[in-house]
mmCIF file of N, CA, C and O in Angstrom:
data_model
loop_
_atom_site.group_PDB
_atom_site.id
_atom_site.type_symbol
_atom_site.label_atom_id
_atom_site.label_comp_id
_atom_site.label_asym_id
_atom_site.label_seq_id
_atom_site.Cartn_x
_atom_site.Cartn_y
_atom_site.Cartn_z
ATOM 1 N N UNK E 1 -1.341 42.394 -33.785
ATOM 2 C CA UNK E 1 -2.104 41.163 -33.901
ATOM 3 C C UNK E 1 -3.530 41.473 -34.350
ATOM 4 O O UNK E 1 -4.026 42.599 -34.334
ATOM 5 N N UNK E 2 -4.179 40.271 -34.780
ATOM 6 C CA UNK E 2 -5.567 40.633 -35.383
ATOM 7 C C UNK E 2 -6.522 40.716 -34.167
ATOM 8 O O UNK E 2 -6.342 39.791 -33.375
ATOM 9 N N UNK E 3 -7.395 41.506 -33.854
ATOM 10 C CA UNK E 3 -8.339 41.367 -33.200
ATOM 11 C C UNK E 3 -9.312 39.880 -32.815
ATOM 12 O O UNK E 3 -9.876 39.474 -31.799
ATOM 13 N N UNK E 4 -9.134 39.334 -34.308
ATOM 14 C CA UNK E 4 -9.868 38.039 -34.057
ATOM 15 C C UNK E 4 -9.480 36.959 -33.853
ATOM 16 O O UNK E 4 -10.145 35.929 -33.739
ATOM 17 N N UNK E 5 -8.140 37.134 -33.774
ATOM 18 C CA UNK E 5 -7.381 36.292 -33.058
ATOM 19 C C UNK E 5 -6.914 36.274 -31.549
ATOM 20 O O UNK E 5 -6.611 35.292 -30.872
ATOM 21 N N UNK E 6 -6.928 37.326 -31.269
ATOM 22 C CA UNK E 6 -6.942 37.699 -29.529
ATOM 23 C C UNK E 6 -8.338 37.054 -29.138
ATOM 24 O O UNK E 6 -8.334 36.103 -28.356
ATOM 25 N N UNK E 7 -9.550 37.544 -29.662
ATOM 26 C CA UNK E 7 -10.802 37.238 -29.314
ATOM 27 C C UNK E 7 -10.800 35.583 -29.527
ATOM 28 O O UNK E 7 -11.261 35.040 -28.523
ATOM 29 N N UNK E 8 -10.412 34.649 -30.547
ATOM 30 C CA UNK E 8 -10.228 33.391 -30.101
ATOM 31 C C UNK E 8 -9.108 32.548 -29.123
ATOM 32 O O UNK E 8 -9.108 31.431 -28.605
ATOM 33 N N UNK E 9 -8.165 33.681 -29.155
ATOM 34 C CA UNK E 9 -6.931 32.811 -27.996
ATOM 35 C C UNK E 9 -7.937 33.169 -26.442
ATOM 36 O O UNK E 9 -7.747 32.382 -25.514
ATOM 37 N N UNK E 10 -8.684 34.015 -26.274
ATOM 38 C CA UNK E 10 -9.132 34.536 -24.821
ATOM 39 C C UNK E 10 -10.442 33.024 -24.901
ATOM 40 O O UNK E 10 -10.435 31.980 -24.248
ATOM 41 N N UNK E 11 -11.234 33.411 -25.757
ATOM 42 C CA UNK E 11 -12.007 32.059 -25.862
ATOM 43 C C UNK E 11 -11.546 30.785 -25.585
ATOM 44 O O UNK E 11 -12.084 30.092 -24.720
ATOM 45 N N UNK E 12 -10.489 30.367 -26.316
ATOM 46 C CA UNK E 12 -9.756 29.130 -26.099
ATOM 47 C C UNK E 12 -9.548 29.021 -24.626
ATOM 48 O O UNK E 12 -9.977 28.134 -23.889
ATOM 49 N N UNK E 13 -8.968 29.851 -24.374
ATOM 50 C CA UNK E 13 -8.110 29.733 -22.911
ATOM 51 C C UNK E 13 -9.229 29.568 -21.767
ATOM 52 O O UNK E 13 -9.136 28.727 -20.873
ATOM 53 N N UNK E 14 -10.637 30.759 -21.947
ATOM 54 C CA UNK E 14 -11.351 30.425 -20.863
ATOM 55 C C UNK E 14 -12.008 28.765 -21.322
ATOM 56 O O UNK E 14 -12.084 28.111 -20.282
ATOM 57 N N UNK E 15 -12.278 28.294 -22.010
ATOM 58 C CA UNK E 15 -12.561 27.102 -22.018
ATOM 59 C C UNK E 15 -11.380 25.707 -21.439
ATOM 60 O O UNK E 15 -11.909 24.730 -20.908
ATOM 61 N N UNK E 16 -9.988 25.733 -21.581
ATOM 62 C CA UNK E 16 -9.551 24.994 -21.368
ATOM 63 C C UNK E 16 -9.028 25.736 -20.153
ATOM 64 O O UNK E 16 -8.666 24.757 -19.500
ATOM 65 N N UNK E 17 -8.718 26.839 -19.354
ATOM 66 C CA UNK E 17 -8.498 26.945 -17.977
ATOM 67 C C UNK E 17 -9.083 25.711 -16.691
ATOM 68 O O UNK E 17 -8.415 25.367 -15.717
ATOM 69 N N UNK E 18 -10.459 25.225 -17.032
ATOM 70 C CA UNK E 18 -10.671 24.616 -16.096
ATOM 71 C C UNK E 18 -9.882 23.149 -15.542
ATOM 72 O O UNK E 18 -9.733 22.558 -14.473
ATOM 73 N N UNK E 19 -9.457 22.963 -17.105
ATOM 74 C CA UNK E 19 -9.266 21.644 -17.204
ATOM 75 C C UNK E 19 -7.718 21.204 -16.183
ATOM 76 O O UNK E 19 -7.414 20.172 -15.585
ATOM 77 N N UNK E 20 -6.879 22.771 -16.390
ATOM 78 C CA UNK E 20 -5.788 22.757 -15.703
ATOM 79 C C UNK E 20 -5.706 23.086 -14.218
ATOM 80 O O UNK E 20 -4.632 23.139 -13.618
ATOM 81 N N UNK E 21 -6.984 23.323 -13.609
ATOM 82 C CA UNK E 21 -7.695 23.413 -12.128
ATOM 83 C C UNK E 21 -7.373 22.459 -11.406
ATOM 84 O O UNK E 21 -7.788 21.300 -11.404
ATOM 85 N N UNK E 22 -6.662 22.930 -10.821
ATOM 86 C CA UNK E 22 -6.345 21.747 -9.396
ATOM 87 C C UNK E 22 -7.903 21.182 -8.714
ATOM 88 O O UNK E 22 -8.910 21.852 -8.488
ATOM 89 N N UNK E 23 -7.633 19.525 -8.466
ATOM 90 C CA UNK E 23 -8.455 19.086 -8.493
ATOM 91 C C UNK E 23 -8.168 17.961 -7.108
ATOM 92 O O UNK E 23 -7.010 17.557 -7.208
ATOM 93 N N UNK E 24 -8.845 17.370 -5.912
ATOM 94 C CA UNK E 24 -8.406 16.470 -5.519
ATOM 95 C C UNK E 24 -9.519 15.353 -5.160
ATOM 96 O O UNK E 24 -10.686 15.739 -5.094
ATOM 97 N N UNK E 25 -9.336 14.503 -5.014
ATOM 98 C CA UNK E 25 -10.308 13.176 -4.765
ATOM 99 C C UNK E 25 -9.919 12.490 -3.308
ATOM 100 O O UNK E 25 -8.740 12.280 -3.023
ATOM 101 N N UNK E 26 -11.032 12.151 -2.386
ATOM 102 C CA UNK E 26 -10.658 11.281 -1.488
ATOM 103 C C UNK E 26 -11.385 9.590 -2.213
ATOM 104 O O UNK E 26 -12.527 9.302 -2.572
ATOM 105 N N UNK E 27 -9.728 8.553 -2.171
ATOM 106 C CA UNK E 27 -9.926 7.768 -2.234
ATOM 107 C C UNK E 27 -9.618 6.340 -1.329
ATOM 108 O O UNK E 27 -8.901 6.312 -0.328
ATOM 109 N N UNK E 28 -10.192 5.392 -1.807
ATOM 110 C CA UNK E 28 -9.901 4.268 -1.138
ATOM 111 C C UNK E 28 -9.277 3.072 -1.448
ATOM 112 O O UNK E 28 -9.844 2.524 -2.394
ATOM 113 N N UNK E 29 -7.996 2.237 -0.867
ATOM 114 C CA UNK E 29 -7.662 1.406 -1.128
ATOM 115 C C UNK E 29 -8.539 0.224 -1.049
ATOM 116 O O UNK E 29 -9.192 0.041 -0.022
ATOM 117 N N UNK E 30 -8.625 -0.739 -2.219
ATOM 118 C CA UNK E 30 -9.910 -1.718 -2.382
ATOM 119 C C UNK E 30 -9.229 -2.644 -1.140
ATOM 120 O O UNK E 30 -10.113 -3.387 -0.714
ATOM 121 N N UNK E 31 -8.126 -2.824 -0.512
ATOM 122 C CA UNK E 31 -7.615 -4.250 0.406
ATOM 123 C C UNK E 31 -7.310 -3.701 1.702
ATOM 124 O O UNK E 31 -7.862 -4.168 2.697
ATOM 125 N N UNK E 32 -6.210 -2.441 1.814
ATOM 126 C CA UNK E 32 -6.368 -2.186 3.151
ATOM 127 C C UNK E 32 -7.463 -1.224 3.718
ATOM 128 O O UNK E 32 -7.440 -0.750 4.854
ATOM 129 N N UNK E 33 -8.443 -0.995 2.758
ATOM 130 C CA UNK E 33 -9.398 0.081 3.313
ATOM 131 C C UNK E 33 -9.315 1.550 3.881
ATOM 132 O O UNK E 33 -10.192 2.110 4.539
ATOM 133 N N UNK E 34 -8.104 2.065 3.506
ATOM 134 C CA UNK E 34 -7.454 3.068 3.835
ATOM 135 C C UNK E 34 -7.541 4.051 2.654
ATOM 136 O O UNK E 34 -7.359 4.029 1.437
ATOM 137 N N UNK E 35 -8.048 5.255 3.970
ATOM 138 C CA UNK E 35 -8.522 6.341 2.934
ATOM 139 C C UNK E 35 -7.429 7.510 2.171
ATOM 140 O O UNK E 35 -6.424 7.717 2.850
ATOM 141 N N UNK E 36 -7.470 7.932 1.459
ATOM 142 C CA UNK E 36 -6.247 8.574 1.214
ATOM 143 C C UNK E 36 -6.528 9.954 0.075
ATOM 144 O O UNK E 36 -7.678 9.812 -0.341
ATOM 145 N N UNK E 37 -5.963 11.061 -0.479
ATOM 146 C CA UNK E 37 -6.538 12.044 -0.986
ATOM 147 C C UNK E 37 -5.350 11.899 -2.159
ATOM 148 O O UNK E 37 -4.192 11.680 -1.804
ATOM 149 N N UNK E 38 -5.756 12.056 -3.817
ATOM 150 C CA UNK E 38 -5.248 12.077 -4.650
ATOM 151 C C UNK E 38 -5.431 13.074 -5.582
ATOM 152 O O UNK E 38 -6.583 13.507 -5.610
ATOM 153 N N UNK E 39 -4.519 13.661 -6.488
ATOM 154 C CA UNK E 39 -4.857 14.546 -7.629
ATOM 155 C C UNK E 39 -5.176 14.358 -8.800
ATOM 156 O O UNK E 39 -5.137 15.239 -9.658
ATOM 157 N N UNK E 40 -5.575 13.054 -9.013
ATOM 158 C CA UNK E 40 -6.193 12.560 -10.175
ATOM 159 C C UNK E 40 -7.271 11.498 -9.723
ATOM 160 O O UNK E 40 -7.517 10.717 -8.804
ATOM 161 N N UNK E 41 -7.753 11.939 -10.906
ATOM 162 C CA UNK E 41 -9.333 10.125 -10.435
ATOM 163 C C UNK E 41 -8.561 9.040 -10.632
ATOM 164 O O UNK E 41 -7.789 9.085 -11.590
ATOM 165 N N UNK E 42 -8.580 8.112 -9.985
ATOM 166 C CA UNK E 42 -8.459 6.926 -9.482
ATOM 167 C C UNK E 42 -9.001 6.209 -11.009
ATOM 168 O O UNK E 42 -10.195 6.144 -11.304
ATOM 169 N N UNK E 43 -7.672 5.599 -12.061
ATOM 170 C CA UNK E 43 -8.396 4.553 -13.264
ATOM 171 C C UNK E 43 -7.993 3.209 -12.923
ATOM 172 O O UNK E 43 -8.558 2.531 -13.781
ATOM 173 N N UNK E 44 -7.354 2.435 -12.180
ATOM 174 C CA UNK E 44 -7.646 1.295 -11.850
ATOM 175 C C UNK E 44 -8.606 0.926 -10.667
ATOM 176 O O UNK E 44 -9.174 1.774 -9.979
ATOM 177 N N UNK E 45 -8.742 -0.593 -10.482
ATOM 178 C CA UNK E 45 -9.644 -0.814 -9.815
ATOM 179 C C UNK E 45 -9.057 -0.956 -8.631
ATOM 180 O O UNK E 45 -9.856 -1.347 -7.781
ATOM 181 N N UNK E 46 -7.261 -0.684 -7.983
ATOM 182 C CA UNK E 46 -7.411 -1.300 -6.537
ATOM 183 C C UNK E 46 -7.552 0.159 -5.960
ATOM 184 O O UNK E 46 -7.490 0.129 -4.731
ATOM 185 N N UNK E 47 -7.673 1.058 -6.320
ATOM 186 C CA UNK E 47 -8.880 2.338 -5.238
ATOM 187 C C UNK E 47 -9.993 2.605 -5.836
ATOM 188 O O UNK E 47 -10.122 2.171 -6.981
ATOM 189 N N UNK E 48 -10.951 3.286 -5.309
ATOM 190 C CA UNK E 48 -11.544 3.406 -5.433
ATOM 191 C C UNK E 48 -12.316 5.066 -4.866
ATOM 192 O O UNK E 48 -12.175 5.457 -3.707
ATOM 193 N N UNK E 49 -13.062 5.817 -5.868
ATOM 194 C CA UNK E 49 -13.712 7.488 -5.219
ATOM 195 C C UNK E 49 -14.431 7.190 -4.183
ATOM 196 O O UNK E 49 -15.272 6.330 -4.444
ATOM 197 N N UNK E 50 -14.437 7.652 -2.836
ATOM 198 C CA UNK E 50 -15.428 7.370 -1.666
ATOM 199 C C UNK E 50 -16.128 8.429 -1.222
ATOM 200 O O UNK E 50 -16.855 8.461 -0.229
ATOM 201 N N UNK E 51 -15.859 9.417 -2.089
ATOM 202 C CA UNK E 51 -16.300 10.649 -2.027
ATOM 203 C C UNK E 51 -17.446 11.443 -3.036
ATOM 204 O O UNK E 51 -17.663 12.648 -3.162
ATOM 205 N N UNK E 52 -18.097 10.238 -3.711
ATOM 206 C CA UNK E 52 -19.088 10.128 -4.720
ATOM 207 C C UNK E 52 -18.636 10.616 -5.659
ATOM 208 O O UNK E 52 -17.644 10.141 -6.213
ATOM 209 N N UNK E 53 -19.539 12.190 -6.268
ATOM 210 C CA UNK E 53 -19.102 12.389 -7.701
ATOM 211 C C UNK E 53 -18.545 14.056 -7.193
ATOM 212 O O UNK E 53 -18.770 15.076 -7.845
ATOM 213 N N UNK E 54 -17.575 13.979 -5.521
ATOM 214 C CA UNK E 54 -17.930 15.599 -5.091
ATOM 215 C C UNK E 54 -16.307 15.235 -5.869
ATOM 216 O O UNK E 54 -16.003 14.076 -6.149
ATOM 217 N N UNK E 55 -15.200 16.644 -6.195
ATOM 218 C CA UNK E 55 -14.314 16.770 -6.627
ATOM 219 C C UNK E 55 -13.242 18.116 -5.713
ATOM 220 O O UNK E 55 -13.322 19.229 -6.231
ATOM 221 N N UNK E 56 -12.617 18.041 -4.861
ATOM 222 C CA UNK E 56 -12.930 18.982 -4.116
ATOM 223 C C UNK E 56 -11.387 20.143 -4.866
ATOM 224 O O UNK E 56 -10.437 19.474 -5.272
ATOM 225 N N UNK E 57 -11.287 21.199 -4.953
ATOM 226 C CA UNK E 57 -10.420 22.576 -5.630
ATOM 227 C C UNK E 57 -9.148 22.688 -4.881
ATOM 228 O O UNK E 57 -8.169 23.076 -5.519
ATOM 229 N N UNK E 58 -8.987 22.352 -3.381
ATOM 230 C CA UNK E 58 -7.934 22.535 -2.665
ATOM 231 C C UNK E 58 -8.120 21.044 -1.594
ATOM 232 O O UNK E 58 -9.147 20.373 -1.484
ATOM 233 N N UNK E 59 -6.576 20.774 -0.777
ATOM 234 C CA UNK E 59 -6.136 19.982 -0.523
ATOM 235 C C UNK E 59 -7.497 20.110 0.857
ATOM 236 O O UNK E 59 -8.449 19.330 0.841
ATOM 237 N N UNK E 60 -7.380 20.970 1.723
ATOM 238 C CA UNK E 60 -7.797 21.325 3.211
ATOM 239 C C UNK E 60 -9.174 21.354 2.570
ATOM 240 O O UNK E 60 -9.982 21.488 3.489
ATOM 241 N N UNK E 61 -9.794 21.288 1.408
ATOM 242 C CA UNK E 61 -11.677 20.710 1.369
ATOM 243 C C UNK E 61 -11.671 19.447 1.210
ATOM 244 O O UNK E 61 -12.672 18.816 1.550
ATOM 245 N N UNK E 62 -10.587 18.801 0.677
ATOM 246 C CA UNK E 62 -10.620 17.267 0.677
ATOM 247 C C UNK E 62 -9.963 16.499 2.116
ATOM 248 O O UNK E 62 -10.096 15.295 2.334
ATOM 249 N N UNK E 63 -9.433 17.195 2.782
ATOM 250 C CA UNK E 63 -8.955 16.749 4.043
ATOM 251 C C UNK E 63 -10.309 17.055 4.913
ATOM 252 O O UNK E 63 -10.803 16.049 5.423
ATOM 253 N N UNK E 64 -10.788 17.939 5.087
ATOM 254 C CA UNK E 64 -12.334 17.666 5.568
ATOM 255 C C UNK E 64 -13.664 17.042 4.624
ATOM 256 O O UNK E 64 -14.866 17.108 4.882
ATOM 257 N N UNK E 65 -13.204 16.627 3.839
ATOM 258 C CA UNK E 65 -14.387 15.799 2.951
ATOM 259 C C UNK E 65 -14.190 14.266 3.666
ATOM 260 O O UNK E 65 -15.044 13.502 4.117
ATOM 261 N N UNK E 66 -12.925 14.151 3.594
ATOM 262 C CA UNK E 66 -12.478 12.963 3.804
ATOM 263 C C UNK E 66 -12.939 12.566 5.813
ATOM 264 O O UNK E 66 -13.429 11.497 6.177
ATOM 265 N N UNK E 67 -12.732 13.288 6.393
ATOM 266 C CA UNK E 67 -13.176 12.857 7.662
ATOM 267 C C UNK E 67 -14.564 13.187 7.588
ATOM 268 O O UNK E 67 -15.097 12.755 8.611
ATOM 269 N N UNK E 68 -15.470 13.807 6.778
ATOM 270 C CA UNK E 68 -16.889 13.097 6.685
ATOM 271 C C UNK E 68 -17.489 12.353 6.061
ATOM 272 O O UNK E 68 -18.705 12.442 5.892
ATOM 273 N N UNK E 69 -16.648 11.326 5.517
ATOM 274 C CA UNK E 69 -16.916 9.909 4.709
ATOM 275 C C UNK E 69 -16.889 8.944 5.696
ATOM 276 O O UNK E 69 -15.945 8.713 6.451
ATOM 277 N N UNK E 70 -18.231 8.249 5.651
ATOM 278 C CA UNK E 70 -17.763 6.976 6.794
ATOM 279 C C UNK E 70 -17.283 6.079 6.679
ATOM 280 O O UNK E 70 -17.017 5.327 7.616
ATOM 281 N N UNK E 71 -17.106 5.939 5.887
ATOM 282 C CA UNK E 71 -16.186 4.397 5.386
ATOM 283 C C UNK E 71 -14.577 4.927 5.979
ATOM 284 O O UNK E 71 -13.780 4.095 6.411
ATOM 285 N N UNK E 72 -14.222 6.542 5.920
ATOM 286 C CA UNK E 72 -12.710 6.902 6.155
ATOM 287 C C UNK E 72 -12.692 6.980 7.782
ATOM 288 O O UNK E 72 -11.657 6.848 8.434
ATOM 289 N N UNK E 73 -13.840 7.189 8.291
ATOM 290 C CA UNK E 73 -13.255 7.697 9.889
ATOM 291 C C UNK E 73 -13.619 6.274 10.501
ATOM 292 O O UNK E 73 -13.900 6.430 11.690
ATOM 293 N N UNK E 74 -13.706 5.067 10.150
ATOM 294 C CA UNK E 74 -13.908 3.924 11.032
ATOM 295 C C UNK E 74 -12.485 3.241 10.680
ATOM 296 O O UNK E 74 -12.375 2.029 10.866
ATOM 297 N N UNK E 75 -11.569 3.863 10.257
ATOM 298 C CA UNK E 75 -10.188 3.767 9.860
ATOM 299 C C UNK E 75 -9.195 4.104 11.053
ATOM 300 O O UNK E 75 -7.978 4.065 10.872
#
């Protein structure tokens, strides 16, 4: 293989690696008010992010993100 093609597949890849990064959100149902943790952002309007603009890498940082949101622990 060409050298400068290894050197752009390694480029490519560290740029789009992140994108395939597990990702989770604590969100909120807009009616029953119930908090809940998802793997994608929330694009309609009946939830909503309650967790501002944090994005958390694993399930157990969003399971403690989520019980320090107050809107989730008066649930």
């Amino acid at each position: 293989m060409n050298i400068k093609t290894i050197i752009a597949a390694a480029a490519l890849t560290s740029f789009a690696a992140p994108a395939f990064a597990d990702s989770y959100y604590v969100v909120q149902d807009v009616k029953t008010k119930k908090c809940t943790i998802t793997e994608s952002k929330p694009t309609t309007t009946e939830t909503t992010v309650v967790s501002g603009d944090t994005v958390y890498k694993t399930r157990a940082e969003a399971e403690t993100g989520m019980k320090a949101v107050k809107v989730c622990t008066s649930n």
